């Protein structure tokens, strides 16, 4: 009797500190890879952390991936995990309380972390992740290691596992490391980070980044690694755009989803330009609605009150993915902001791809760089320097006039293949398959 041969999928160990029920854009790349890799013959295995204090929780995202997915979670000595243990905090039961505590820890410990927690505040996860990673590699017969940053601790974990096992390793950079703004308190700290960064790029079998700006930066800094560095963008998941049916408002609706990041990526200049525009056109006030979903802090509230904008600004808490995309698709103008400063030319907010997919007009407030280039490439809206109130005010007037002229509320979703997450995952799967062909011993 012939027994059918069972063909097992190769496995990839995905080292990603942030994974659901932790929410926000930080988890989406790993989730979407885990969702679509089985379509290309790969079985993902996740190594993450146990419950930590985080500003947003979204357990619904877990519904996108197979219930059979193996997820391993370890302890950590980082402050966000320790808070949960000491205070018995359950972040997913009170989002507002958890968010307040997260902000307090981040605001009060950031300075200390930059001095004493290298490479980042999650380094307390390192010994637990390495120990568990070695156990997983042995028990799960892992073929490839994948690490995603931030936090950069993930790369150090992957490096140690790679060195101990010889398994091929792909490092994925969602942000800059050495030249990330405000990260290094002294030149010594920066040199330590630069040394680590170079070692990660040197020892990785493949390096991927989320945008061409980071890729170009690495190619300039480390031309010796040109052959192993490539770009795989964040993109959008076409499944999230099925049955989209936003309720359009008769008002001119301006929308921003996600967070602002002090001190550079701030809404101040937009708010001041908005106020100036309304002072010149007071009759428009009841025709305008500005929605900030999950993005305002106490300083922003004070500024809104000072400028007298409370009547037209609506604040909403962080939204589940489906609701956030619905909201983007009903906008008459989407706000996209990148602050000025070192490294800004390499920054592309993850929401950029969702904004592009929505087909709605974008007010891109960004310095020269990859974000501007994307908005220009897809002819998706207007561009201003992030602190140019006069240009922002003019764009608000132009966008409003276009709204009044056309007054068409219809979906214009654009799902280009080059930023389709399923397609991007296929590129990653192909890279992993080539790695194991080069390393048959694994």
C-alpha positions as a LaTeX table, in Angstrom:
\begin{tabular}{lrrr}
\hline
Residue & $x$ (\AA) & $y$ (\AA) & $z$ (\AA) \\
\hline
Unk1 & 0.00 & 0.00 & 0.00 \\
Unk2 & 1.37 & 3.37 & $-1.02$ \\
Unk3 & 1.20 & 5.96 & 1.75 \\
Unk4 & 0.88 & 9.52 & 0.43 \\
Unk5 & 3.95 & 11.55 & 1.18 \\
Unk6 & 3.28 & 14.50 & 3.47 \\
Unk7 & 4.95 & 17.64 & 2.20 \\
Unk8 & 5.64 & 20.05 & 5.04 \\
Unk9 & 5.85 & 23.77 & 4.51 \\
Unk10 & 9.17 & 25.42 & 5.33 \\
Unk11 & 8.89 & 27.54 & 8.50 \\
Unk12 & 9.94 & 31.08 & 9.28 \\
Unk13 & 10.43 & 32.29 & 12.86 \\
Unk14 & 9.11 & 35.86 & 12.96 \\
Unk15 & 10.68 & 37.85 & 15.82 \\
Unk16 & 8.39 & 40.79 & 16.40 \\
Unk17 & 7.94 & 42.27 & 19.87 \\
Unk18 & 4.72 & 43.98 & 18.73 \\
Unk19 & 1.98 & 41.51 & 17.84 \\
Unk20 & $-1.77$ & 41.43 & 18.56 \\
Unk21 & $-3.56$ & 41.96 & 20.83 \\
Unk22 & $-1.21$ & 44.96 & 20.74 \\
Unk23 & $-2.65$ & 47.32 & 18.15 \\
Unk24 & $-1.45$ & 50.21 & 15.93 \\
Unk25 & 0.47 & 50.23 & 12.66 \\
Unk26 & 3.49 & 48.73 & 14.43 \\
Unk27 & 1.91 & 45.27 & 14.32 \\
Unk28 & 0.35 & 45.30 & 10.87 \\
Unk29 & 3.37 & 44.34 & 8.78 \\
Unk30 & 4.00 & 41.16 & 10.77 \\
Unk31 & 0.29 & 40.31 & 10.88 \\
Unk32 & $-0.14$ & 40.65 & 7.13 \\
Unk33 & 2.99 & 38.62 & 6.43 \\
Unk34 & 1.69 & 35.93 & 8.79 \\
Unk35 & $-1.69$ & 36.04 & 7.05 \\
Unk36 & $-0.42$ & 35.67 & 3.50 \\
Unk37 & 2.79 & 33.59 & 3.80 \\
Unk38 & 0.83 & 30.28 & 3.82 \\
Unk39 & $-0.56$ & 31.28 & 0.39 \\
Unk40 & 3.04 & 31.04 & $-0.86$ \\
Unk41 & 3.94 & 27.77 & 0.88 \\
Unk42 & 5.47 & 29.14 & 4.09 \\
Unk43 & 4.39 & 28.52 & 7.68 \\
Unk44 & 5.02 & 31.48 & 10.03 \\
Unk45 & 5.85 & 30.97 & 13.71 \\
Unk46 & 5.64 & 34.05 & 15.94 \\
Unk47 & 7.92 & 35.00 & 18.84 \\
Unk48 & 6.55 & 37.97 & 20.80 \\
Unk49 & 6.16 & 39.31 & 24.32 \\
Unk50 & 3.47 & 38.69 & 26.93 \\
Unk51 & 0.96 & 41.43 & 27.82 \\
Unk52 & 2.64 & 44.84 & 27.94 \\
Unk53 & 1.30 & 48.31 & 28.51 \\
Unk54 & 0.61 & 49.80 & 25.08 \\
Unk55 & $-1.31$ & 52.81 & 23.85 \\
Unk56 & $-3.69$ & 50.76 & 21.73 \\
Unk57 & $-5.10$ & 47.25 & 21.89 \\
Unk58 & $-6.90$ & 45.55 & 18.99 \\
Unk59 & $-7.46$ & 41.83 & 19.46 \\
Unk60 & $-9.76$ & 41.80 & 16.41 \\
Unk61 & $-6.68$ & 41.76 & 14.16 \\
Unk62 & $-5.98$ & 38.20 & 15.31 \\
Unk63 & $-9.09$ & 37.13 & 13.39 \\
Unk64 & $-7.21$ & 37.77 & 10.16 \\
Unk65 & $-4.71$ & 34.99 & 10.74 \\
Unk66 & $-5.10$ & 31.24 & 11.08 \\
Unk67 & $-6.16$ & 29.96 & 14.51 \\
Unk68 & $-3.49$ & 27.27 & 13.98 \\
Unk69 & $-0.70$ & 29.87 & 13.90 \\
Unk70 & 1.92 & 29.07 & 16.55 \\
Unk71 & 2.47 & 32.15 & 18.74 \\
Unk72 & 5.03 & 32.03 & 21.54 \\
Unk73 & 5.11 & 34.84 & 24.10 \\
Unk74 & 7.81 & 35.38 & 26.70 \\
Unk75 & 8.49 & 37.46 & 29.77 \\
Unk76 & 10.48 & 40.70 & 29.61 \\
Unk77 & 12.22 & 43.09 & 31.98 \\
Unk78 & 11.25 & 46.16 & 29.97 \\
Unk79 & 9.25 & 48.89 & 31.81 \\
Unk80 & 6.05 & 48.34 & 29.83 \\
Unk81 & 5.95 & 44.64 & 30.75 \\
Unk82 & 7.01 & 45.27 & 34.35 \\
Unk83 & 4.20 & 47.79 & 34.81 \\
Unk84 & 1.66 & 45.13 & 33.85 \\
Unk85 & 3.15 & 42.68 & 36.34 \\
Unk86 & 3.62 & 45.06 & 39.28 \\
Unk87 & 0.37 & 46.99 & 38.92 \\
Unk88 & $-1.61$ & 44.00 & 37.65 \\
Unk89 & $-2.70$ & 46.17 & 34.72 \\
Unk90 & $-4.91$ & 44.58 & 32.10 \\
Unk91 & $-4.45$ & 46.97 & 29.18 \\
Unk92 & $-7.12$ & 45.46 & 26.98 \\
Unk93 & $-9.87$ & 45.99 & 29.60 \\
Unk94 & $-9.53$ & 49.79 & 29.91 \\
Unk95 & $-8.01$ & 51.36 & 26.83 \\
Unk96 & $-8.20$ & 54.94 & 28.12 \\
Unk97 & $-6.46$ & 54.05 & 31.40 \\
Unk98 & $-3.82$ & 51.96 & 29.66 \\
Unk99 & $-3.16$ & 54.75 & 27.17 \\
Unk100 & $-2.70$ & 57.31 & 29.96 \\
Unk101 & $-0.27$ & 55.03 & 31.80 \\
Unk102 & 1.63 & 54.25 & 28.61 \\
Unk103 & 2.03 & 57.95 & 27.85 \\
Unk104 & 3.20 & 58.62 & 31.42 \\
Unk105 & 5.86 & 55.90 & 31.30 \\
Unk106 & 7.03 & 56.92 & 27.83 \\
Unk107 & 7.17 & 60.65 & 28.66 \\
Unk108 & 8.91 & 60.18 & 32.01 \\
Unk109 & 11.31 & 57.38 & 31.14 \\
Unk110 & 12.27 & 58.26 & 27.58 \\
Unk111 & 15.27 & 60.29 & 28.68 \\
Unk112 & 16.53 & 57.54 & 30.97 \\
Unk113 & 15.91 & 54.91 & 28.32 \\
Unk114 & 18.03 & 56.76 & 25.78 \\
Unk115 & 20.91 & 56.94 & 28.22 \\
Unk116 & 20.80 & 53.49 & 29.78 \\
Unk117 & 18.62 & 51.14 & 27.67 \\
Unk118 & 20.54 & 50.15 & 24.58 \\
Unk119 & 19.52 & 49.69 & 21.87 \\
Unk120 & 16.04 & 50.64 & 23.15 \\
Unk121 & 13.65 & 50.39 & 26.09 \\
Unk122 & 12.68 & 46.80 & 25.12 \\
Unk123 & 16.15 & 45.35 & 25.67 \\
Unk124 & 14.83 & 43.60 & 28.80 \\
Unk125 & 13.12 & 41.21 & 26.41 \\
Unk126 & 16.43 & 40.05 & 24.90 \\
Unk127 & 17.44 & 37.18 & 27.24 \\
Unk128 & 13.93 & 35.71 & 27.33 \\
Unk129 & 13.52 & 35.96 & 23.55 \\
Unk130 & 16.89 & 34.34 & 22.82 \\
Unk131 & 16.21 & 31.44 & 25.18 \\
Unk132 & 12.72 & 30.85 & 23.80 \\
Unk133 & 13.89 & 31.35 & 20.22 \\
Unk134 & 16.47 & 28.58 & 20.53 \\
Unk135 & 13.81 & 26.25 & 21.93 \\
Unk136 & 11.40 & 27.13 & 19.09 \\
Unk137 & 14.07 & 26.58 & 16.42 \\
Unk138 & 14.76 & 23.11 & 17.79 \\
Unk139 & 11.14 & 22.05 & 18.28 \\
Unk140 & 9.62 & 23.66 & 15.17 \\
Unk141 & 12.46 & 22.90 & 12.70 \\
Unk142 & 12.74 & 26.53 & 11.61 \\
Unk143 & 14.17 & 27.22 & 8.13 \\
Unk144 & 14.49 & 31.04 & 8.14 \\
Unk145 & 14.64 & 33.73 & 10.82 \\
Unk146 & 12.88 & 37.07 & 10.24 \\
Unk147 & 13.25 & 40.07 & 12.57 \\
Unk148 & 11.32 & 43.33 & 12.42 \\
Unk149 & 12.18 & 46.68 & 13.98 \\
Unk150 & 11.35 & 48.78 & 15.86 \\
Unk151 & 12.25 & 47.81 & 18.48 \\
Unk152 & 15.81 & 47.18 & 17.33 \\
Unk153 & 16.17 & 44.65 & 20.13 \\
Unk154 & 14.43 & 42.23 & 17.73 \\
Unk155 & 17.45 & 42.35 & 15.42 \\
Unk156 & 19.85 & 41.63 & 18.26 \\
Unk157 & 17.74 & 38.62 & 19.24 \\
Unk158 & 17.74 & 37.37 & 15.64 \\
Unk159 & 21.47 & 37.95 & 15.32 \\
Unk160 & 22.19 & 35.79 & 18.35 \\
Unk161 & 19.90 & 33.01 & 17.09 \\
Unk162 & 21.48 & 33.21 & 13.64 \\
Unk163 & 24.99 & 32.99 & 15.09 \\
Unk164 & 24.14 & 30.01 & 17.27 \\
Unk165 & 22.23 & 28.04 & 14.61 \\
Unk166 & 23.47 & 29.21 & 11.20 \\
Unk167 & 19.86 & 29.55 & 10.00 \\
Unk168 & 19.42 & 32.19 & 7.24 \\
Unk169 & 18.18 & 35.53 & 8.54 \\
Unk170 & 16.20 & 38.42 & 7.05 \\
Unk171 & 16.24 & 41.74 & 8.93 \\
Unk172 & 13.39 & 44.16 & 8.24 \\
Unk173 & 13.69 & 47.89 & 9.04 \\
Unk174 & 10.46 & 49.88 & 9.40 \\
Unk175 & 12.42 & 52.91 & 10.65 \\
Unk176 & 15.92 & 54.30 & 10.57 \\
Unk177 & 18.17 & 53.22 & 13.43 \\
Unk178 & 21.38 & 55.25 & 13.80 \\
Unk179 & 19.87 & 58.39 & 12.26 \\
Unk180 & 16.45 & 58.07 & 13.86 \\
Unk181 & 15.59 & 61.52 & 15.28 \\
Unk182 & 16.12 & 62.19 & 19.01 \\
Unk183 & 17.41 & 58.68 & 19.70 \\
Unk184 & 20.98 & 59.33 & 20.84 \\
Unk185 & 21.86 & 61.59 & 23.79 \\
Unk186 & 25.63 & 61.62 & 23.06 \\
Unk187 & 28.02 & 60.84 & 20.17 \\
Unk188 & 29.11 & 57.75 & 22.14 \\
Unk189 & 25.55 & 56.39 & 22.09 \\
Unk190 & 25.31 & 57.07 & 18.37 \\
Unk191 & 28.59 & 55.27 & 17.70 \\
Unk192 & 27.40 & 52.24 & 19.66 \\
Unk193 & 24.20 & 52.17 & 17.58 \\
Unk194 & 26.16 & 52.62 & 14.35 \\
Unk195 & 28.34 & 49.66 & 15.26 \\
Unk196 & 25.30 & 47.48 & 15.95 \\
Unk197 & 23.58 & 48.65 & 12.77 \\
Unk198 & 26.60 & 47.75 & 10.66 \\
Unk199 & 26.84 & 44.31 & 12.28 \\
Unk200 & 23.15 & 43.64 & 11.64 \\
Unk201 & 23.49 & 44.54 & 7.96 \\
Unk202 & 26.72 & 42.57 & 7.66 \\
Unk203 & 25.46 & 39.37 & 9.25 \\
Unk204 & 21.91 & 39.34 & 7.82 \\
Unk205 & 21.55 & 37.21 & 4.71 \\
Unk206 & 18.95 & 39.66 & 3.41 \\
Unk207 & 17.95 & 43.19 & 4.48 \\
Unk208 & 14.58 & 44.71 & 3.61 \\
Unk209 & 13.13 & 48.13 & 4.37 \\
Unk210 & 9.65 & 49.65 & 4.11 \\
Unk211 & 10.53 & 52.50 & 1.77 \\
Unk212 & 13.08 & 53.60 & $-0.79$ \\
Unk213 & 14.32 & 56.38 & 1.49 \\
Unk214 & 15.62 & 53.96 & 4.12 \\
Unk215 & 17.01 & 51.72 & 1.38 \\
Unk216 & 18.86 & 54.63 & $-0.23$ \\
Unk217 & 20.21 & 55.66 & 3.18 \\
Unk218 & 21.61 & 52.17 & 3.80 \\
Unk219 & 23.08 & 51.98 & 0.30 \\
Unk220 & 24.85 & 55.29 & 0.84 \\
Unk221 & 26.15 & 54.37 & 4.30 \\
Unk222 & 27.03 & 50.76 & 3.47 \\
Unk223 & 27.67 & 50.36 & $-0.27$ \\
Unk224 & 29.39 & 47.03 & 0.43 \\
Unk225 & 25.97 & 45.51 & 1.20 \\
Unk226 & 24.23 & 46.66 & $-2.00$ \\
Unk227 & 23.42 & 43.14 & $-3.19$ \\
Unk228 & 21.47 & 42.18 & $-0.07$ \\
Unk229 & 19.35 & 45.34 & 0.53 \\
Unk230 & 15.89 & 45.73 & $-1.01$ \\
Unk231 & 12.59 & 47.58 & $-0.47$ \\
Unk232 & 9.28 & 45.89 & 0.41 \\
Unk233 & 6.73 & 48.61 & 1.12 \\
Unk234 & 4.06 & 48.51 & 3.83 \\
Unk235 & 1.19 & 48.58 & 1.36 \\
Unk236 & $-2.49$ & 47.83 & 1.96 \\
Unk237 & $-4.51$ & 44.65 & 2.32 \\
Unk238 & $-7.21$ & 44.37 & $-0.38$ \\
Unk239 & $-9.39$ & 42.35 & 2.00 \\
Unk240 & $-9.80$ & 45.46 & 4.15 \\
Unk241 & $-11.48$ & 47.28 & 1.27 \\
Unk242 & $-14.24$ & 44.75 & 0.69 \\
Unk243 & $-17.74$ & 46.09 & 1.46 \\
Unk244 & $-16.49$ & 49.59 & 2.24 \\
Unk245 & $-19.54$ & 51.83 & 2.48 \\
Unk246 & $-18.71$ & 55.11 & 4.23 \\
Unk247 & $-21.46$ & 57.55 & 5.18 \\
Unk248 & $-20.48$ & 60.76 & 3.43 \\
Unk249 & $-21.17$ & 64.04 & 5.20 \\
Unk250 & $-22.63$ & 67.14 & 3.51 \\
Unk251 & $-19.89$ & 69.09 & 5.30 \\
Unk252 & $-16.35$ & 69.50 & 4.00 \\
Unk253 & $-14.72$ & 66.74 & 6.05 \\
Unk254 & $-11.01$ & 66.82 & 6.90 \\
Unk255 & $-9.65$ & 63.65 & 8.50 \\
Unk256 & $-6.46$ & 62.50 & 10.19 \\
Unk257 & $-6.08$ & 58.94 & 11.49 \\
Unk258 & $-3.31$ & 57.78 & 13.78 \\
Unk259 & $-0.93$ & 59.55 & 16.12 \\
Unk260 & 1.23 & 62.64 & 16.12 \\
Unk261 & 4.75 & 62.39 & 17.50 \\
Unk262 & 6.17 & 65.25 & 19.53 \\
Unk263 & 8.15 & 67.37 & 19.13 \\
Unk264 & 8.44 & 67.29 & 15.34 \\
Unk265 & 5.32 & 65.70 & 13.88 \\
Unk266 & 2.71 & 68.06 & 15.28 \\
Unk267 & $-0.62$ & 69.51 & 14.03 \\
Unk268 & 0.13 & 73.08 & 15.21 \\
Unk269 & 0.76 & 74.68 & 11.82 \\
Unk270 & $-2.26$ & 73.03 & 10.24 \\
Unk271 & $-4.47$ & 74.25 & 13.11 \\
Unk272 & $-3.09$ & 77.80 & 12.85 \\
Unk273 & $-3.61$ & 77.81 & 9.06 \\
Unk274 & $-7.15$ & 76.51 & 9.56 \\
Unk275 & $-7.86$ & 79.30 & 12.04 \\
Unk276 & $-6.48$ & 81.97 & 9.69 \\
Unk277 & $-8.59$ & 80.63 & 6.82 \\
Unk278 & $-11.75$ & 80.72 & 8.93 \\
Unk279 & $-11.00$ & 84.24 & 10.20 \\
Unk280 & $-10.92$ & 85.34 & 6.56 \\
Unk281 & $-14.03$ & 83.24 & 5.74 \\
Unk282 & $-16.21$ & 83.14 & 8.90 \\
Unk283 & $-19.29$ & 81.98 & 6.99 \\
Unk284 & $-17.60$ & 78.63 & 6.28 \\
Unk285 & $-17.37$ & 77.53 & 9.90 \\
Unk286 & $-20.62$ & 75.53 & 9.89 \\
Unk287 & $-19.66$ & 73.84 & 6.61 \\
Unk288 & $-16.46$ & 72.25 & 7.91 \\
Unk289 & $-15.78$ & 69.23 & 10.09 \\
Unk290 & $-12.28$ & 68.16 & 11.16 \\
Unk291 & $-11.86$ & 64.67 & 12.62 \\
Unk292 & $-8.78$ & 63.50 & 14.53 \\
Unk293 & $-9.01$ & 59.76 & 15.21 \\
Unk294 & $-6.66$ & 58.61 & 17.97 \\
Unk295 & $-4.16$ & 61.42 & 17.75 \\
Unk296 & $-4.53$ & 64.33 & 20.19 \\
Unk297 & $-2.77$ & 64.94 & 23.49 \\
Unk298 & $-3.34$ & 67.55 & 26.22 \\
Unk299 & $-1.13$ & 70.15 & 24.51 \\
Unk300 & $-3.11$ & 69.79 & 21.29 \\
Unk301 & $-6.36$ & 70.24 & 23.22 \\
Unk302 & $-5.05$ & 73.46 & 24.76 \\
Unk303 & $-4.07$ & 74.81 & 21.36 \\
Unk304 & $-7.47$ & 73.97 & 19.85 \\
Unk305 & $-9.19$ & 75.82 & 22.69 \\
Unk306 & $-6.83$ & 78.78 & 22.40 \\
Unk307 & $-7.51$ & 79.05 & 18.65 \\
Unk308 & $-11.27$ & 78.77 & 19.15 \\
Unk309 & $-11.63$ & 75.67 & 16.97 \\
Unk310 & $-13.54$ & 73.39 & 19.34 \\
Unk311 & $-16.82$ & 73.77 & 17.43 \\
Unk312 & $-15.46$ & 72.24 & 14.22 \\
Unk313 & $-13.03$ & 69.66 & 15.56 \\
Unk314 & $-14.17$ & 66.20 & 16.50 \\
Unk315 & $-11.86$ & 63.86 & 18.41 \\
Unk316 & $-12.30$ & 60.11 & 18.24 \\
Unk317 & $-10.37$ & 57.39 & 20.02 \\
Unk318 & $-8.14$ & 54.97 & 18.12 \\
Unk319 & $-10.35$ & 52.93 & 15.83 \\
Unk320 & $-10.41$ & 49.27 & 14.78 \\
Unk321 & $-8.90$ & 48.76 & 11.35 \\
Unk322 & $-12.17$ & 48.51 & 9.41 \\
Unk323 & $-13.56$ & 51.67 & 10.97 \\
Unk324 & $-10.34$ & 53.61 & 10.35 \\
Unk325 & $-10.39$ & 52.68 & 6.67 \\
Unk326 & $-14.09$ & 53.54 & 6.39 \\
Unk327 & $-13.30$ & 56.93 & 7.89 \\
Unk328 & $-10.42$ & 57.56 & 5.46 \\
Unk329 & $-12.63$ & 56.70 & 2.49 \\
Unk330 & $-15.24$ & 59.34 & 3.44 \\
Unk331 & $-12.75$ & 62.21 & 3.68 \\
Unk332 & $-12.86$ & 65.26 & 1.44 \\
Unk333 & $-9.29$ & 65.92 & 2.54 \\
Unk334 & $-6.86$ & 63.60 & 4.33 \\
Unk335 & $-4.08$ & 65.04 & 6.49 \\
Unk336 & $-0.62$ & 63.53 & 6.08 \\
Unk337 & 2.21 & 64.98 & 8.14 \\
Unk338 & 5.96 & 64.47 & 8.33 \\
Unk339 & 7.88 & 66.93 & 10.50 \\
Unk340 & 11.11 & 68.63 & 9.53 \\
Unk341 & 14.46 & 67.48 & 10.88 \\
Unk342 & 17.29 & 65.04 & 10.37 \\
Unk343 & 16.11 & 61.85 & 8.68 \\
Unk344 & 12.68 & 63.23 & 7.71 \\
Unk345 & 13.39 & 62.67 & 4.04 \\
Unk346 & 13.42 & 58.91 & 4.73 \\
Unk347 & 10.10 & 58.80 & 6.63 \\
Unk348 & 6.86 & 57.45 & 5.14 \\
Unk349 & 3.99 & 57.12 & 7.64 \\
Unk350 & 2.32 & 53.72 & 7.25 \\
Unk351 & $-1.03$ & 55.43 & 6.75 \\
Unk352 & 0.30 & 56.91 & 3.50 \\
Unk353 & $-0.51$ & 53.69 & 1.64 \\
Unk354 & $-4.03$ & 53.60 & 3.05 \\
Unk355 & $-4.55$ & 57.22 & 2.09 \\
Unk356 & $-3.39$ & 56.46 & $-1.45$ \\
Unk357 & $-5.67$ & 53.43 & $-1.65$ \\
Unk358 & $-8.69$ & 55.46 & $-0.50$ \\
Unk359 & $-8.50$ & 57.62 & $-3.59$ \\
Unk360 & $-9.36$ & 60.70 & $-1.51$ \\
Unk361 & $-7.44$ & 64.01 & $-1.86$ \\
Unk362 & $-4.43$ & 64.36 & 0.45 \\
Unk363 & $-2.94$ & 67.44 & 2.08 \\
Unk364 & 0.67 & 66.30 & 2.42 \\
Unk365 & 2.60 & 68.49 & 4.86 \\
Unk366 & 6.13 & 67.16 & 4.53 \\
Unk367 & 9.68 & 68.26 & 3.66 \\
Unk368 & 11.42 & 67.04 & 0.53 \\
Unk369 & 11.65 & 63.26 & 0.63 \\
Unk370 & 9.95 & 59.96 & $-0.06$ \\
Unk371 & 6.52 & 60.89 & 1.32 \\
Unk372 & 6.26 & 63.88 & $-1.00$ \\
Unk373 & 7.51 & 61.74 & $-3.86$ \\
Unk374 & 4.76 & 59.17 & $-3.32$ \\
Unk375 & 1.97 & 61.75 & $-3.25$ \\
Unk376 & 3.38 & 63.31 & $-6.41$ \\
Unk377 & 3.85 & 59.93 & $-8.12$ \\
Unk378 & 0.21 & 58.98 & $-7.68$ \\
Unk379 & $-1.09$ & 62.55 & $-8.23$ \\
Unk380 & $-3.01$ & 62.28 & $-5.00$ \\
Unk381 & $-3.26$ & 65.81 & $-3.64$ \\
Unk382 & $-1.51$ & 68.97 & $-2.54$ \\
Unk383 & 1.91 & 69.44 & $-0.95$ \\
Unk384 & 3.23 & 72.01 & 1.52 \\
Unk385 & 6.15 & 72.34 & 3.88 \\
Unk386 & 4.92 & 71.21 & 7.32 \\
Unk387 & 5.43 & 74.69 & 8.86 \\
Unk388 & 4.21 & 76.80 & 5.93 \\
Unk389 & 0.91 & 78.18 & 7.23 \\
Unk390 & 0.31 & 80.37 & 4.18 \\
Unk391 & 0.56 & 77.49 & 1.70 \\
Unk392 & $-1.51$ & 75.22 & 3.95 \\
Unk393 & $-4.19$ & 77.91 & 4.16 \\
Unk394 & $-4.23$ & 78.28 & 0.37 \\
Unk395 & $-4.54$ & 74.51 & $-0.08$ \\
Unk396 & $-7.47$ & 74.40 & 2.36 \\
Unk397 & $-9.23$ & 77.01 & 0.21 \\
Unk398 & $-8.43$ & 75.12 & $-3.02$ \\
Unk399 & $-9.62$ & 71.80 & $-1.60$ \\
Unk400 & $-12.83$ & 73.37 & $-0.31$ \\
Unk401 & $-13.53$ & 75.01 & $-3.67$ \\
Unk402 & $-12.96$ & 71.66 & $-5.42$ \\
Unk403 & $-15.36$ & 70.03 & $-2.97$ \\
Unk404 & $-18.03$ & 72.65 & $-3.69$ \\
Unk405 & $-17.50$ & 72.43 & $-7.46$ \\
Unk406 & $-17.61$ & 68.66 & $-7.75$ \\
Unk407 & $-19.62$ & 67.76 & $-4.68$ \\
Unk408 & $-19.37$ & 64.12 & $-5.69$ \\
Unk409 & $-19.32$ & 61.50 & $-3.01$ \\
Unk410 & $-18.20$ & 58.27 & $-4.56$ \\
Unk411 & $-15.65$ & 55.60 & $-3.72$ \\
Unk412 & $-12.42$ & 55.84 & $-5.70$ \\
Unk413 & $-10.44$ & 53.00 & $-4.15$ \\
Unk414 & $-7.11$ & 52.28 & $-5.87$ \\
Unk415 & $-5.39$ & 48.98 & $-5.06$ \\
Unk416 & $-2.22$ & 49.03 & $-7.14$ \\
Unk417 & $-0.34$ & 45.73 & $-7.18$ \\
Unk418 & 2.95 & 47.32 & $-6.15$ \\
Unk419 & 1.51 & 48.21 & $-2.74$ \\
Unk420 & $-0.78$ & 45.19 & $-2.34$ \\
Unk421 & 0.26 & 43.40 & 0.88 \\
Unk422 & $-0.47$ & 39.99 & $-0.61$ \\
Unk423 & 1.83 & 40.70 & $-3.54$ \\
Unk424 & 4.52 & 42.13 & $-1.23$ \\
Unk425 & 4.33 & 38.98 & 0.92 \\
Unk426 & 4.89 & 36.90 & $-2.19$ \\
Unk427 & 8.12 & 38.81 & $-2.83$ \\
Unk428 & 9.23 & 38.08 & 0.74 \\
Unk429 & 8.38 & 34.38 & 0.34 \\
Unk430 & 10.43 & 34.24 & $-2.84$ \\
Unk431 & 13.42 & 35.78 & $-1.05$ \\
Unk432 & 13.13 & 33.22 & 1.76 \\
Unk433 & 12.90 & 30.32 & $-0.69$ \\
Unk434 & 16.08 & 31.49 & $-2.40$ \\
Unk435 & 17.84 & 31.68 & 0.97 \\
Unk436 & 17.10 & 28.06 & 1.88 \\
Unk437 & 18.22 & 26.92 & $-1.56$ \\
Unk438 & 21.54 & 28.63 & $-0.86$ \\
Unk439 & 21.67 & 27.01 & 2.59 \\
Unk440 & 20.45 & 23.43 & 2.03 \\
Unk441 & 21.83 & 22.33 & 5.43 \\
Unk442 & 18.98 & 24.22 & 7.12 \\
\hline
\end{tabular}
